[in-house]
């Protein structure tokens, strides 16, 4: 029997700068007991190409990408994935602006619940 801890989940981190992607990856790796494959993309175009091959289990998305904003990316992702749309955590690192989360009621706590349910 395969346990939840043995199932490798894919997390796609989409941010323009490598240093920011690395920081997010290190933070997410602190979660003990789970195994993740991390994909990284520096633009929406690269991320959509990756999602076209295989939809990740979760996406961490920067709102401001070099080629489009996060909402435009989400519209394109929804078209690409349809019913297989993954949970998305959208971050906005500008000033005191609110952290944006995908409106489809996929809050961070629900991301982990969904990952567990798929095992």
CSV table of C-alpha atoms in Angstrom, one decimal:
chain,number,residue,atom,x,y,z
A,1,UNK,CA,0.0,0.0,0.0
A,2,UNK,CA,1.3,3.4,-1.0
A,3,UNK,CA,1.1,6.0,1.8
A,4,UNK,CA,0.5,9.7,1.4
A,5,UNK,CA,4.1,10.4,2.3
A,6,UNK,CA,5.4,8.1,-0.5
A,7,UNK,CA,3.4,9.9,-3.2
A,8,UNK,CA,5.4,12.5,-5.0
A,9,UNK,CA,3.5,15.7,-5.7
A,10,UNK,CA,4.4,18.3,-8.3
A,11,UNK,CA,4.5,21.9,-7.3
A,12,UNK,CA,5.0,24.5,-10.1
A,13,UNK,CA,6.6,27.8,-8.9
A,14,UNK,CA,6.1,30.7,-11.4
A,15,UNK,CA,8.2,33.7,-10.6
A,16,UNK,CA,10.4,35.9,-12.9
A,17,UNK,CA,13.5,35.7,-10.7
A,18,UNK,CA,15.4,32.5,-9.9
A,19,UNK,CA,16.3,33.7,-6.3
A,20,UNK,CA,12.6,34.1,-5.5
A,21,UNK,CA,11.7,30.7,-6.9
A,22,UNK,CA,14.5,29.2,-4.8
A,23,UNK,CA,13.3,30.8,-1.7
A,24,UNK,CA,9.7,29.5,-2.2
A,25,UNK,CA,11.1,26.0,-3.0
A,26,UNK,CA,13.1,26.0,0.2
A,27,UNK,CA,10.2,27.2,2.3
A,28,UNK,CA,7.9,24.5,0.8
A,29,UNK,CA,10.5,21.8,1.4
A,30,UNK,CA,10.3,22.5,5.2
A,31,UNK,CA,7.0,20.5,5.2
A,32,UNK,CA,8.2,17.2,6.6
A,33,UNK,CA,6.8,13.8,5.6
A,34,UNK,CA,6.0,14.7,2.0
A,35,UNK,CA,7.9,14.3,-1.2
A,36,UNK,CA,7.6,17.0,-3.9
A,37,UNK,CA,8.9,17.5,-7.4
A,38,UNK,CA,9.4,21.2,-8.0
A,39,UNK,CA,9.0,22.6,-11.5
A,40,UNK,CA,10.0,26.2,-12.0
A,41,UNK,CA,9.0,28.7,-14.7
A,42,UNK,CA,10.2,32.3,-15.2
A,43,UNK,CA,7.2,33.3,-17.3
A,44,UNK,CA,3.6,32.5,-18.0
A,45,UNK,CA,4.5,31.1,-21.4
A,46,UNK,CA,7.0,28.6,-20.0
A,47,UNK,CA,4.5,27.6,-17.3
A,48,UNK,CA,1.7,27.0,-19.7
A,49,UNK,CA,4.0,24.8,-21.8
A,50,UNK,CA,4.8,22.8,-18.7
A,51,UNK,CA,1.1,22.5,-17.8
A,52,UNK,CA,0.3,21.4,-21.3
A,53,UNK,CA,2.5,18.3,-20.8
A,54,UNK,CA,1.3,17.4,-17.3
A,55,UNK,CA,-0.9,19.4,-14.9
A,56,UNK,CA,0.9,20.0,-11.6
A,57,UNK,CA,-0.8,19.2,-8.3
A,58,UNK,CA,-0.4,22.8,-7.1
A,59,UNK,CA,0.9,26.1,-8.5
A,60,UNK,CA,2.5,29.0,-6.6
A,61,UNK,CA,2.1,32.0,-8.9
A,62,UNK,CA,3.5,35.5,-8.7
A,63,UNK,CA,0.9,38.1,-9.8
A,64,UNK,CA,3.4,40.1,-11.8
A,65,UNK,CA,5.0,38.0,-14.5
A,66,UNK,CA,7.2,39.5,-17.3
A,67,UNK,CA,4.8,38.4,-20.1
A,68,UNK,CA,1.3,38.7,-18.4
A,69,UNK,CA,-0.3,39.2,-15.1
A,70,UNK,CA,-1.5,36.4,-12.9
A,71,UNK,CA,-5.2,36.7,-13.8
A,72,UNK,CA,-4.4,36.5,-17.5
A,73,UNK,CA,-2.3,33.4,-16.7
A,74,UNK,CA,-5.2,31.8,-14.8
A,75,UNK,CA,-7.6,32.4,-17.6
A,76,UNK,CA,-5.3,30.7,-20.1
A,77,UNK,CA,-4.6,27.9,-17.6
A,78,UNK,CA,-8.4,27.3,-17.2
A,79,UNK,CA,-8.8,27.0,-20.9
A,80,UNK,CA,-5.8,24.6,-21.1
A,81,UNK,CA,-6.8,22.4,-18.2
A,82,UNK,CA,-10.6,22.6,-18.1
A,83,UNK,CA,-11.9,20.3,-15.4
A,84,UNK,CA,-8.3,19.3,-14.4
A,85,UNK,CA,-7.6,22.8,-13.1
A,86,UNK,CA,-5.1,22.7,-10.2
A,87,UNK,CA,-5.2,24.6,-6.9
A,88,UNK,CA,-3.3,27.9,-7.3
A,89,UNK,CA,-1.8,30.2,-4.7
A,90,UNK,CA,-1.3,33.6,-6.2
A,91,UNK,CA,1.1,36.0,-4.4
A,92,UNK,CA,1.5,39.7,-4.8
A,93,UNK,CA,4.7,41.0,-3.5
A,94,UNK,CA,4.1,44.7,-4.1
A,95,UNK,CA,3.9,47.1,-1.1
A,96,UNK,CA,1.0,46.5,1.3
A,97,UNK,CA,-1.4,45.2,-1.4
A,98,UNK,CA,-3.4,42.2,-0.4
A,99,UNK,CA,-2.3,38.7,-1.2
A,100,UNK,CA,-4.4,37.5,-4.1
A,101,UNK,CA,-5.8,34.0,-4.1
A,102,UNK,CA,-7.6,32.3,-6.9
A,103,UNK,CA,-11.3,33.1,-6.5
A,104,UNK,CA,-12.3,29.5,-7.0
A,105,UNK,CA,-12.3,29.0,-3.1
A,106,UNK,CA,-9.0,27.2,-3.2
A,107,UNK,CA,-7.4,28.5,-0.1
A,108,UNK,CA,-4.1,27.2,1.2
A,109,UNK,CA,-5.7,24.8,3.7
A,110,UNK,CA,-7.8,23.3,0.9
A,111,UNK,CA,-4.7,22.7,-1.2
A,112,UNK,CA,-3.3,20.3,1.3
A,113,UNK,CA,-6.7,18.6,1.8
A,114,UNK,CA,-7.0,18.1,-2.0
A,115,UNK,CA,-3.5,16.6,-2.1
A,116,UNK,CA,-4.3,14.2,0.6
A,117,UNK,CA,-7.6,13.2,-1.0
A,118,UNK,CA,-5.9,12.3,-4.2
A,119,UNK,CA,-3.7,9.7,-2.6
